[in-house]
mmCIF file of C-alpha atoms and ligand atoms in Angstrom:
data_model
loop_
_atom_site.group_PDB
_atom_site.id
_atom_site.type_symbol
_atom_site.label_atom_id
_atom_site.label_comp_id
_atom_site.label_asym_id
_atom_site.label_seq_id
_atom_site.Cartn_x
_atom_site.Cartn_y
_atom_site.Cartn_z
ATOM 1 C CA UNK X 30 -0.167 0.001 0.183
ATOM 2 C CA UNK X 31 1.605 3.437 -0.936
ATOM 3 C CA UNK X 32 2.070 5.742 1.943
ATOM 4 C CA UNK X 33 1.821 9.708 0.969
ATOM 5 C CA UNK X 34 3.662 12.832 2.622
ATOM 6 C CA UNK X 35 1.555 16.547 1.825
ATOM 7 C CA UNK X 36 4.410 18.758 0.206
ATOM 8 C CA UNK X 37 4.008 22.104 -0.432
ATOM 9 C CA UNK X 38 4.527 22.902 -4.125
ATOM 10 C CA UNK X 39 3.598 26.802 -4.292
ATOM 11 C CA UNK X 40 2.327 29.951 -2.396
ATOM 12 C CA UNK X 41 0.745 32.833 -2.652
ATOM 13 C CA UNK X 42 -0.411 35.688 -1.524
ATOM 14 C CA UNK X 43 -2.630 38.724 -1.721
ATOM 15 C CA UNK X 44 -2.785 42.576 0.189
ATOM 16 C CA UNK X 45 -5.663 44.935 -0.613
ATOM 17 C CA UNK X 46 -4.006 48.105 -2.494
ATOM 18 C CA UNK X 47 -4.800 50.768 0.856
ATOM 19 C CA UNK X 48 -2.681 51.260 3.391
ATOM 20 C CA UNK X 49 -3.610 52.283 7.044
ATOM 21 C CA UNK X 50 -0.936 53.921 8.601
ATOM 22 C CA UNK X 51 -0.883 54.639 12.613
ATOM 23 C CA UNK X 52 -0.884 58.100 12.103
ATOM 24 C CA UNK X 53 -4.124 57.938 10.240
ATOM 25 C CA UNK X 54 -5.686 56.459 13.091
ATOM 26 C CA UNK X 55 -4.031 58.793 15.287
ATOM 27 C CA UNK X 56 -6.289 61.793 13.582
ATOM 28 C CA UNK X 57 -9.311 59.843 14.252
ATOM 29 C CA UNK X 58 -8.984 58.412 17.900
ATOM 30 C CA UNK X 59 -6.967 58.658 21.355
ATOM 31 C CA UNK X 60 -3.927 56.910 20.019
ATOM 32 C CA UNK X 61 -0.378 57.549 18.623
ATOM 33 C CA UNK X 62 1.447 55.828 16.000
ATOM 34 C CA UNK X 63 4.149 55.796 18.806
ATOM 35 C CA UNK X 64 1.839 53.673 21.194
ATOM 36 C CA UNK X 65 0.785 51.215 18.390
ATOM 37 C CA UNK X 66 4.091 50.993 17.502
ATOM 38 C CA UNK X 67 5.778 50.023 20.530
ATOM 39 C CA UNK X 68 3.173 47.961 22.256
ATOM 40 C CA UNK X 69 2.543 45.727 18.849
ATOM 41 C CA UNK X 70 4.927 46.296 16.374
ATOM 42 C CA UNK X 71 2.286 47.401 13.980
ATOM 43 C CA UNK X 72 3.109 50.403 11.728
ATOM 44 C CA UNK X 73 0.703 50.023 8.997
ATOM 45 C CA UNK X 74 -2.249 47.326 7.989
ATOM 46 C CA UNK X 75 -4.062 47.198 4.704
ATOM 47 C CA UNK X 76 -7.720 47.720 4.078
ATOM 48 C CA UNK X 77 -9.623 46.119 1.927
ATOM 49 C CA UNK X 78 -12.241 48.048 -0.995
ATOM 50 C CA UNK X 79 -15.500 48.071 -0.549
ATOM 51 C CA UNK X 80 -16.068 45.651 -3.188
ATOM 52 C CA UNK X 81 -13.438 43.266 -2.001
ATOM 53 C CA UNK X 82 -14.761 40.464 -0.318
ATOM 54 C CA UNK X 83 -12.985 37.467 1.961
ATOM 55 C CA UNK X 84 -13.317 35.190 -1.580
ATOM 56 C CA UNK X 85 -12.030 37.921 -3.862
ATOM 57 C CA UNK X 86 -8.776 38.205 -1.437
ATOM 58 C CA UNK X 87 -8.420 34.331 -1.369
ATOM 59 C CA UNK X 88 -8.829 34.141 -5.232
ATOM 60 C CA UNK X 89 -6.291 36.294 -5.785
ATOM 61 C CA UNK X 90 -3.758 34.104 -3.482
ATOM 62 C CA UNK X 91 -5.170 31.048 -4.384
ATOM 63 C CA UNK X 92 -4.172 32.082 -8.113
ATOM 64 C CA UNK X 93 -1.128 32.931 -7.233
ATOM 65 C CA UNK X 94 -0.105 29.726 -5.435
ATOM 66 C CA UNK X 95 -1.373 28.287 -8.175
ATOM 67 C CA UNK X 96 1.012 29.446 -10.652
ATOM 68 C CA UNK X 97 4.224 28.966 -8.255
ATOM 69 C CA UNK X 98 2.841 25.089 -8.531
ATOM 70 C CA UNK X 99 2.060 24.918 -11.904
ATOM 71 C CA UNK X 100 -1.120 23.414 -11.140
ATOM 72 C CA UNK X 101 -4.267 24.160 -13.060
ATOM 73 C CA UNK X 102 -7.473 24.990 -10.921
ATOM 74 C CA UNK X 103 -9.092 21.996 -12.324
ATOM 75 C CA UNK X 104 -6.877 19.476 -11.096
ATOM 76 C CA UNK X 105 -7.502 20.562 -7.377
ATOM 77 C CA UNK X 106 -9.478 18.053 -5.441
ATOM 78 C CA UNK X 107 -9.760 20.108 -2.399
ATOM 79 C CA UNK X 108 -10.269 23.845 -1.065
ATOM 80 C CA UNK X 109 -10.514 24.751 2.416
ATOM 81 C CA UNK X 110 -10.580 28.053 3.098
ATOM 82 C CA UNK X 111 -9.425 29.388 7.026
ATOM 83 C CA UNK X 112 -11.532 32.639 7.976
ATOM 84 C CA UNK X 113 -13.303 33.812 10.622
ATOM 85 C CA UNK X 114 -14.264 36.801 8.112
ATOM 86 C CA UNK X 115 -16.234 34.683 5.590
ATOM 87 C CA UNK X 116 -18.425 36.880 3.234
ATOM 88 C CA UNK X 117 -21.746 34.875 4.173
ATOM 89 C CA UNK X 118 -22.391 32.817 7.075
ATOM 90 C CA UNK X 119 -22.916 30.287 4.473
ATOM 91 C CA UNK X 120 -22.542 29.239 1.775
ATOM 92 C CA UNK X 121 -18.573 28.574 2.709
ATOM 93 C CA UNK X 122 -16.294 31.259 0.834
ATOM 94 C CA UNK X 123 -14.529 28.088 -0.271
ATOM 95 C CA UNK X 124 -17.294 27.645 -2.738
ATOM 96 C CA UNK X 125 -17.222 30.918 -3.837
ATOM 97 C CA UNK X 126 -13.382 30.452 -4.206
ATOM 98 C CA UNK X 127 -13.813 27.566 -6.094
ATOM 99 C CA UNK X 128 -16.140 29.029 -8.671
ATOM 100 C CA UNK X 129 -14.243 32.191 -8.819
ATOM 101 C CA UNK X 130 -11.139 29.765 -9.899
ATOM 102 C CA UNK X 131 -13.779 28.340 -12.519
ATOM 103 C CA UNK X 132 -13.027 24.801 -11.265
ATOM 104 C CA UNK X 133 -16.234 24.221 -9.786
ATOM 105 C CA UNK X 134 -17.071 22.118 -12.459
ATOM 106 C CA UNK X 135 -14.805 19.221 -10.818
ATOM 107 C CA UNK X 136 -17.154 18.997 -7.913
ATOM 108 C CA UNK X 137 -14.262 19.073 -5.650
ATOM 109 C CA UNK X 138 -15.501 19.280 -1.606
ATOM 110 C CA UNK X 139 -14.732 22.803 -0.781
ATOM 111 C CA UNK X 140 -15.726 24.095 2.677
ATOM 112 C CA UNK X 141 -14.626 26.571 5.318
ATOM 113 C CA UNK X 142 -12.457 26.497 8.493
ATOM 114 C CA UNK X 143 -12.895 28.633 11.923
ATOM 115 C CA UNK X 144 -9.903 28.214 14.034
ATOM 116 C CA UNK X 145 -9.557 32.347 14.420
ATOM 117 C CA UNK X 146 -5.575 33.238 13.859
ATOM 118 C CA UNK X 147 -4.858 29.506 13.810
ATOM 119 C CA UNK X 148 -7.411 28.843 11.086
ATOM 120 C CA UNK X 149 -4.652 28.074 8.579
ATOM 121 C CA UNK X 150 -2.434 25.634 10.651
ATOM 122 C CA UNK X 151 -5.636 23.677 11.454
ATOM 123 C CA UNK X 152 -6.467 24.055 7.817
ATOM 124 C CA UNK X 153 -2.905 22.688 6.716
ATOM 125 C CA UNK X 154 -3.280 19.959 9.170
ATOM 126 C CA UNK X 155 -6.323 18.606 8.017
ATOM 127 C CA UNK X 156 -5.251 19.125 4.304
ATOM 128 C CA UNK X 157 -2.355 16.829 5.199
ATOM 129 C CA UNK X 158 -4.844 14.361 6.611
ATOM 130 C CA UNK X 159 -6.870 13.964 3.609
ATOM 131 C CA UNK X 160 -3.358 13.660 1.697
ATOM 132 C CA UNK X 161 -2.012 11.062 3.890
ATOM 133 C CA UNK X 162 -5.717 8.851 3.283
ATOM 134 C CA UNK X 163 -5.392 8.690 -0.448
ATOM 135 C CA UNK X 164 -8.407 10.911 -0.894
ATOM 136 C CA UNK X 165 -6.881 13.823 -2.380
ATOM 137 C CA UNK X 166 -3.792 14.467 -4.849
ATOM 138 C CA UNK X 167 -3.981 18.210 -4.689
ATOM 139 C CA UNK X 168 -4.980 20.603 -2.086
ATOM 140 C CA UNK X 169 -5.491 24.354 -1.876
ATOM 141 C CA UNK X 170 -5.411 25.567 1.529
ATOM 142 C CA UNK X 171 -5.503 29.552 1.974
ATOM 143 C CA UNK X 172 -5.826 31.987 5.206
ATOM 144 C CA UNK X 173 -8.422 34.772 3.885
ATOM 145 C CA UNK X 174 -9.408 37.629 6.099
ATOM 146 C CA UNK X 175 -11.399 40.756 6.446
ATOM 147 C CA UNK X 176 -11.138 41.894 9.870
ATOM 148 C CA UNK X 177 -11.690 45.606 9.186
ATOM 149 C CA UNK X 178 -15.027 44.568 8.512
ATOM 150 C CA UNK X 179 -15.367 42.749 12.099
ATOM 151 C CA UNK X 180 -13.985 45.347 14.320
ATOM 152 C CA UNK X 181 -15.483 48.644 15.842
ATOM 153 C CA UNK X 182 -13.293 51.253 14.808
ATOM 154 C CA UNK X 183 -13.988 53.683 17.602
ATOM 155 C CA UNK X 184 -12.545 50.785 19.919
ATOM 156 C CA UNK X 185 -8.709 51.683 20.417
ATOM 157 C CA UNK X 186 -8.218 48.779 22.034
ATOM 158 C CA UNK X 187 -8.639 46.170 19.603
ATOM 159 C CA UNK X 188 -8.898 48.297 16.120
ATOM 160 C CA UNK X 189 -5.332 49.215 15.388
ATOM 161 C CA UNK X 190 -4.586 45.676 15.733
ATOM 162 C CA UNK X 191 -6.225 44.131 12.884
ATOM 163 C CA UNK X 192 -5.654 43.978 9.046
ATOM 164 C CA UNK X 193 -7.003 42.255 5.755
ATOM 165 C CA UNK X 194 -5.275 40.121 3.233
ATOM 166 C CA UNK X 195 -4.819 36.509 2.423
ATOM 167 C CA UNK X 196 -2.234 33.860 1.804
ATOM 168 C CA UNK X 197 -2.674 30.313 0.248
ATOM 169 C CA UNK X 198 -0.430 27.141 -0.732
ATOM 170 C CA UNK X 199 -1.184 23.962 -3.131
ATOM 171 C CA UNK X 200 -0.283 20.301 -1.065
ATOM 172 C CA UNK X 201 0.529 17.876 -3.793
ATOM 173 C CA UNK X 202 0.632 13.884 -2.448
ATOM 174 C CA UNK X 203 3.867 12.417 -2.940
ATOM 175 C CA UNK X 204 4.801 8.605 -2.159
ATOM 176 C CA UNK X 205 6.958 8.243 0.572
ATOM 177 C CA UNK X 206 9.988 5.772 -0.795
ATOM 178 C CA UNK X 207 12.700 4.861 1.128
ATOM 179 C CA UNK X 208 15.534 6.310 -1.038
ATOM 180 C CA UNK X 209 15.202 10.003 0.271
ATOM 181 C CA UNK X 210 16.357 10.629 3.821
ATOM 182 C CA UNK X 211 15.212 14.095 4.205
ATOM 183 C CA UNK X 212 12.298 14.434 1.431
ATOM 184 C CA UNK X 213 10.419 18.172 1.335
ATOM 185 C CA UNK X 214 6.818 17.952 2.734
ATOM 186 C CA UNK X 215 5.138 18.654 6.224
ATOM 187 C CA UNK X 216 6.928 16.405 9.051
ATOM 188 C CA UNK X 217 4.016 16.984 11.592
ATOM 189 C CA UNK X 218 1.274 19.263 13.394
ATOM 190 C CA UNK X 219 0.106 20.083 15.979
ATOM 191 C CA UNK X 220 -3.244 21.383 16.989
ATOM 192 C CA UNK X 221 -5.040 22.887 20.647
ATOM 193 C CA UNK X 222 -8.169 24.139 21.711
ATOM 194 C CA UNK X 223 -9.272 25.156 24.872
ATOM 195 C CA UNK X 224 -12.455 26.860 24.885
ATOM 196 C CA UNK X 225 -12.826 27.847 28.640
ATOM 197 C CA UNK X 226 -11.040 31.100 27.459
ATOM 198 C CA UNK X 227 -14.185 32.530 25.447
ATOM 199 C CA UNK X 228 -14.523 36.061 27.366
ATOM 200 C CA UNK X 229 -11.042 36.944 27.065
ATOM 201 C CA UNK X 230 -11.143 36.979 23.129
ATOM 202 C CA UNK X 231 -14.070 37.090 21.583
ATOM 203 C CA UNK X 232 -16.166 38.477 18.235
ATOM 204 C CA UNK X 233 -19.889 38.701 17.207
ATOM 205 C CA UNK X 234 -22.232 38.060 14.297
ATOM 206 C CA UNK X 235 -23.458 34.623 14.512
ATOM 207 C CA UNK X 236 -27.017 33.624 14.168
ATOM 208 C CA UNK X 237 -27.400 31.695 16.988
ATOM 209 C CA UNK X 238 -26.873 34.491 20.017
ATOM 210 C CA UNK X 239 -29.034 36.802 17.659
ATOM 211 C CA UNK X 240 -31.803 38.650 19.963
ATOM 212 C CA UNK X 241 -35.406 37.462 18.724
ATOM 213 C CA UNK X 242 -37.579 40.297 20.320
ATOM 214 C CA UNK X 243 -40.723 39.083 18.626
ATOM 215 C CA UNK X 244 -40.512 35.648 20.595
ATOM 216 C CA UNK X 245 -39.028 36.984 23.758
ATOM 217 C CA UNK X 246 -35.945 35.964 23.201
ATOM 218 C CA UNK X 247 -34.048 39.564 23.429
ATOM 219 C CA UNK X 248 -31.064 38.204 25.427
ATOM 220 C CA UNK X 249 -28.383 40.830 24.672
ATOM 221 C CA UNK X 250 -25.184 38.536 24.035
ATOM 222 C CA UNK X 251 -24.299 39.734 20.544
ATOM 223 C CA UNK X 252 -22.397 42.422 20.971
ATOM 224 C CA UNK X 253 -20.484 44.517 18.181
ATOM 225 C CA UNK X 254 -17.021 43.891 17.022
ATOM 226 C CA UNK X 255 -13.843 42.168 18.929
ATOM 227 C CA UNK X 256 -13.832 42.003 22.362
ATOM 228 C CA UNK X 257 -10.459 41.467 23.807
ATOM 229 C CA UNK X 258 -8.596 41.268 27.181
ATOM 230 C CA UNK X 259 -5.300 41.938 25.420
ATOM 231 C CA UNK X 260 -3.184 41.814 28.443
ATOM 232 C CA UNK X 261 -4.508 38.219 29.583
ATOM 233 C CA UNK X 262 -4.560 37.170 26.125
ATOM 234 C CA UNK X 263 -0.629 38.405 25.792
ATOM 235 C CA UNK X 264 0.241 36.137 28.489
ATOM 236 C CA UNK X 265 -1.836 32.587 27.415
ATOM 237 C CA UNK X 266 -0.333 33.323 23.911
ATOM 238 C CA UNK X 267 3.434 33.333 24.805
ATOM 239 C CA UNK X 268 2.587 30.220 27.282
ATOM 240 C CA UNK X 269 1.034 28.374 24.536
ATOM 241 C CA UNK X 270 3.472 28.891 22.100
ATOM 242 C CA UNK X 271 6.224 27.890 24.176
ATOM 243 C CA UNK X 272 4.700 24.456 24.768
ATOM 244 C CA UNK X 273 4.212 24.312 21.175
ATOM 245 C CA UNK X 274 7.511 25.104 19.886
ATOM 246 C CA UNK X 275 8.501 22.079 22.488
ATOM 247 C CA UNK X 276 6.262 19.348 21.664
ATOM 248 C CA UNK X 277 6.967 20.126 17.861
ATOM 249 C CA UNK X 278 10.940 19.557 18.598
ATOM 250 C CA UNK X 279 10.138 16.822 20.697
ATOM 251 C CA UNK X 280 8.086 14.656 18.380
ATOM 252 C CA UNK X 281 10.400 15.263 15.607
ATOM 253 C CA UNK X 282 13.350 14.567 17.963
ATOM 254 C CA UNK X 283 14.883 18.014 16.928
ATOM 255 C CA UNK X 284 16.639 20.583 18.809
ATOM 256 C CA UNK X 285 16.063 24.188 18.811
ATOM 257 C CA UNK X 286 19.034 24.924 16.420
ATOM 258 C CA UNK X 287 17.648 22.427 13.720
ATOM 259 C CA UNK X 288 14.835 25.261 12.717
ATOM 260 C CA UNK X 289 16.173 27.330 10.195
ATOM 261 C CA UNK X 290 13.261 29.924 9.960
ATOM 262 C CA UNK X 291 10.334 30.410 12.005
ATOM 263 C CA UNK X 292 7.103 31.512 10.548
ATOM 264 C CA UNK X 293 4.928 32.755 13.004
ATOM 265 C CA UNK X 294 1.493 34.304 13.261
ATOM 266 C CA UNK X 295 2.066 38.047 13.457
ATOM 267 C CA UNK X 296 -0.213 39.351 16.063
ATOM 268 C CA UNK X 297 2.414 41.443 18.087
ATOM 269 C CA UNK X 298 6.443 41.605 18.020
ATOM 270 C CA UNK X 299 6.792 40.688 21.592
ATOM 271 C CA UNK X 300 5.210 37.747 21.146
ATOM 272 C CA UNK X 301 6.849 36.799 17.938
ATOM 273 C CA UNK X 302 10.269 37.807 20.208
ATOM 274 C CA UNK X 303 9.590 35.947 23.119
ATOM 275 C CA UNK X 304 8.794 32.630 21.043
ATOM 276 C CA UNK X 305 12.118 33.451 19.069
ATOM 277 C CA UNK X 306 13.868 33.464 22.465
ATOM 278 C CA UNK X 307 12.579 30.341 23.489
ATOM 279 C CA UNK X 308 13.844 28.582 20.567
ATOM 280 C CA UNK X 309 17.353 30.342 20.769
ATOM 281 C CA UNK X 310 16.800 32.232 17.326
ATOM 282 C CA UNK X 311 18.322 35.785 16.123
ATOM 283 C CA UNK X 312 15.397 37.474 15.033
ATOM 284 C CA UNK X 313 17.174 37.191 10.929
ATOM 285 C CA UNK X 314 16.010 34.181 11.176
ATOM 286 C CA UNK X 315 12.342 34.706 11.844
ATOM 287 C CA UNK X 316 9.998 36.309 8.926
ATOM 288 C CA UNK X 317 8.104 39.072 10.494
ATOM 289 C CA UNK X 318 5.191 41.179 8.423
ATOM 290 C CA UNK X 319 3.706 42.250 11.171
ATOM 291 C CA UNK X 320 4.972 45.847 10.919
ATOM 292 C CA UNK X 321 3.249 46.262 7.669
ATOM 293 C CA UNK X 322 0.135 44.006 7.521
ATOM 294 C CA UNK X 323 -0.928 44.014 11.174
ATOM 295 C CA UNK X 324 -2.833 40.972 12.568
ATOM 296 C CA UNK X 325 -4.671 39.465 9.912
ATOM 297 C CA UNK X 326 -5.782 36.078 11.685
ATOM 298 C CA UNK X 327 -5.882 33.250 9.714
ATOM 299 C CA UNK X 328 -3.839 34.956 7.038
ATOM 300 C CA UNK X 329 -1.006 36.117 8.650
ATOM 301 C CA UNK X 330 0.975 32.659 8.721
ATOM 302 C CA UNK X 331 0.508 32.212 4.810
ATOM 303 C CA UNK X 332 1.094 35.655 4.032
ATOM 304 C CA UNK X 333 4.635 35.618 5.927
ATOM 305 C CA UNK X 334 5.470 32.055 4.180
ATOM 306 C CA UNK X 335 5.089 33.600 0.835
ATOM 307 C CA UNK X 336 7.297 36.685 1.478
ATOM 308 C CA UNK X 337 10.102 34.379 2.714
ATOM 309 C CA UNK X 338 9.683 32.174 -0.234
ATOM 310 C CA UNK X 339 9.112 34.584 -2.997
ATOM 311 C CA UNK X 340 12.358 36.949 -1.687
ATOM 312 C CA UNK X 341 14.185 33.458 -1.323
ATOM 313 C CA UNK X 342 14.975 33.473 2.256
ATOM 314 C CA UNK X 343 13.091 30.079 2.780
ATOM 315 C CA UNK X 344 15.523 27.580 0.310
ATOM 316 C CA UNK X 345 14.719 24.024 -0.440
ATOM 317 C CA UNK X 346 15.703 21.438 2.246
ATOM 318 C CA UNK X 347 15.031 24.228 5.302
ATOM 319 C CA UNK X 348 13.140 23.652 8.143
ATOM 320 C CA UNK X 349 10.222 25.830 8.731
ATOM 321 C CA UNK X 350 8.296 26.142 11.788
ATOM 322 C CA UNK X 351 4.872 27.696 11.699
ATOM 323 C CA UNK X 352 3.035 28.468 14.880
ATOM 324 C CA UNK X 353 -0.118 30.566 15.551
ATOM 325 C CA UNK X 354 -2.564 31.506 18.400
ATOM 326 C CA UNK X 355 -5.936 32.951 18.312
ATOM 327 C CA UNK X 356 -9.368 33.064 20.244
ATOM 328 C CA UNK X 357 -10.890 30.067 21.256
ATOM 329 C CA UNK X 358 -7.871 29.549 22.692
ATOM 330 C CA UNK X 359 -6.879 27.939 19.741
ATOM 331 C CA UNK X 360 -3.026 26.964 18.745
ATOM 332 C CA UNK X 361 -0.920 25.095 16.840
ATOM 333 C CA UNK X 362 2.322 24.387 14.524
ATOM 334 C CA UNK X 363 3.366 22.668 11.540
ATOM 335 C CA UNK X 364 6.700 21.766 10.842
ATOM 336 C CA UNK X 365 7.982 21.358 7.200
ATOM 337 C CA UNK X 366 10.926 20.397 5.179
ATOM 338 C CA UNK X 367 11.276 23.090 2.580
HETATM 339 N N1 ACO V 402 -3.869 54.379 22.515
HETATM 340 C C1 ACO V 402 -3.216 54.504 23.054
HETATM 341 N N2 ACO V 402 -3.589 53.847 24.407
HETATM 342 C C2 ACO V 402 -4.062 52.652 24.347
HETATM 343 C C3 ACO V 402 -5.055 52.237 22.844
HETATM 344 C C4 ACO V 402 -4.391 52.726 21.894
HETATM 345 N N3 ACO V 402 -4.889 52.194 20.997
HETATM 346 N N4 ACO V 402 -5.091 50.559 23.673
HETATM 347 C C5 ACO V 402 -5.260 50.411 24.847
HETATM 348 N N5 ACO V 402 -4.365 52.083 25.336
HETATM 349 C C6 ACO V 402 -4.661 51.936 26.626
HETATM 350 C C7 ACO V 402 -5.580 51.477 27.666
HETATM 351 O O1 ACO V 402 -6.726 51.345 28.174
HETATM 352 C C8 ACO V 402 -4.836 51.379 29.072
HETATM 353 O O2 ACO V 402 -5.143 52.207 29.832
HETATM 354 P P1 ACO V 402 -4.892 52.198 31.258
HETATM 355 O O3 ACO V 402 -3.362 51.832 31.777
HETATM 356 O O4 ACO V 402 -5.133 53.724 31.454
HETATM 357 O O5 ACO V 402 -6.136 51.476 31.985
HETATM 358 C C9 ACO V 402 -3.126 51.280 28.439
HETATM 359 O O6 ACO V 402 -3.239 51.608 26.947
HETATM 360 C C10 ACO V 402 -2.175 49.892 28.399
HETATM 361 O O7 ACO V 402 -3.362 48.575 28.105
HETATM 362 P P2 ACO V 402 -3.410 47.384 27.600
HETATM 363 O O8 ACO V 402 -4.356 46.376 27.469
HETATM 364 O O9 ACO V 402 -2.634 46.702 29.086
HETATM 365 O O10 ACO V 402 -2.102 47.235 26.926
HETATM 366 P P3 ACO V 402 -0.732 46.005 26.601
HETATM 367 O O11 ACO V 402 0.641 46.536 26.210
HETATM 368 O O12 ACO V 402 -0.984 44.773 27.203
HETATM 369 O O13 ACO V 402 -0.902 45.771 24.813
HETATM 370 C C11 ACO V 402 -2.307 44.841 23.110
HETATM 371 C C12 ACO V 402 -2.403 45.658 24.140
HETATM 372 C C13 ACO V 402 -1.179 45.355 22.427
HETATM 373 C C14 ACO V 402 -3.874 44.399 22.708
HETATM 374 C C15 ACO V 402 -1.774 43.291 24.072
HETATM 375 O O14 ACO V 402 -2.065 43.103 25.118
HETATM 376 C C16 ACO V 402 -1.582 41.860 22.887
HETATM 377 O O15 ACO V 402 -1.126 42.249 21.698
HETATM 378 N N6 ACO V 402 -2.364 41.142 23.212
HETATM 379 C C17 ACO V 402 -2.634 39.926 22.500
HETATM 380 C C18 ACO V 402 -3.228 39.539 21.662
HETATM 381 C C19 ACO V 402 -3.475 38.665 21.043
HETATM 382 O O16 ACO V 402 -2.449 37.691 20.216
HETATM 383 N N7 ACO V 402 -4.645 38.167 20.416
HETATM 384 C C20 ACO V 402 -4.647 36.928 19.842
HETATM 385 C C21 ACO V 402 -4.966 36.821 18.749
HETATM 386 S S1 ACO V 402 -5.934 37.589 17.802
HETATM 387 C C22 ACO V 402 -7.538 36.968 17.587
HETATM 388 O O17 ACO V 402 -7.528 35.697 17.736
HETATM 389 C C23 ACO V 402 -8.696 37.268 16.885
#
């Protein structure tokens, strides 16, 4: 029986044109470039145009990834979109990406996956399982967000953090043979969740918590925007990411010095620096985009990955550690040999 490993054979990304600098926010809110940059590392973020939806950003990133992989849209037999800001609550944004790519006639499965900032790592892991089981040859995995539509732009504690964008990868099933000692591909993925922290970080907009005054069910649970107790989230993020880095290294019988590149979720430069320190890594081996992208949630890891692949930092044979932490809480990692 043939066993398969999932290999990333192409990546792509898309950022909306509109840049929103901290100075512009400071003109509208009681904040400053100095406060935002020193606390988060963010200088600017991108904002989707009024007629751009998450599926548009996702499709643009997917097209780039397909081109990089030399794979035609109709060769894709699984589409996963990790997002917490879908076009609509249903249908899944992934089905709209499939349609916009023009490969709907192939009827390959397409669905969304919601693990907030850890969404891309979760989706990568799910796609890997499809490939390992032999039920899929080419998978398109996308992280795409329009968080600018989710935040409350009058709340300085959260709106300064987020941005819009999309990143994508194409995975290919490669038969595992004894011939190659260090074959490229996903070595392992590690996923965790703890739902007891919901009140530290949550968004709004679900159907189920909507008030229904007509039937006398007018609960007030569905408050607008993103609600976050940033300080407490920060501490939990650092702890969980330290643990997942250790878990990933132990699972692969590797040491900290074996990792060539850290591609972290881009929420806060201080969280990223803390994980790098845990790994004993200098910051020049860490891919950082938070200064220019802000927190693009599920899009942040594939956006950073694509940047480092395109500018030549990540080279064949390199060991790349991706990790993320987000609302839920959810957290996870993926170790990949490029
Ligand atoms: N401008 C100026 N002052 C501000 C701003 C602002 N934009 N926002 C908050 N402040 C004030 C606060 O009101 C507070 O004032 P006070 O001391 O008078 O009460 C003070 O600054 C300090 O606020 P803190 O919240 O303690 O600031 P902190 O240093 O913790 O930074 C931040 C806040 C950037 C949000 C940080 O806590 C953080 O990055 N947390 C983690 C975020 C994260 O990783 N989230 C997970 C992923 S997101 C997702 O899953 C959707």
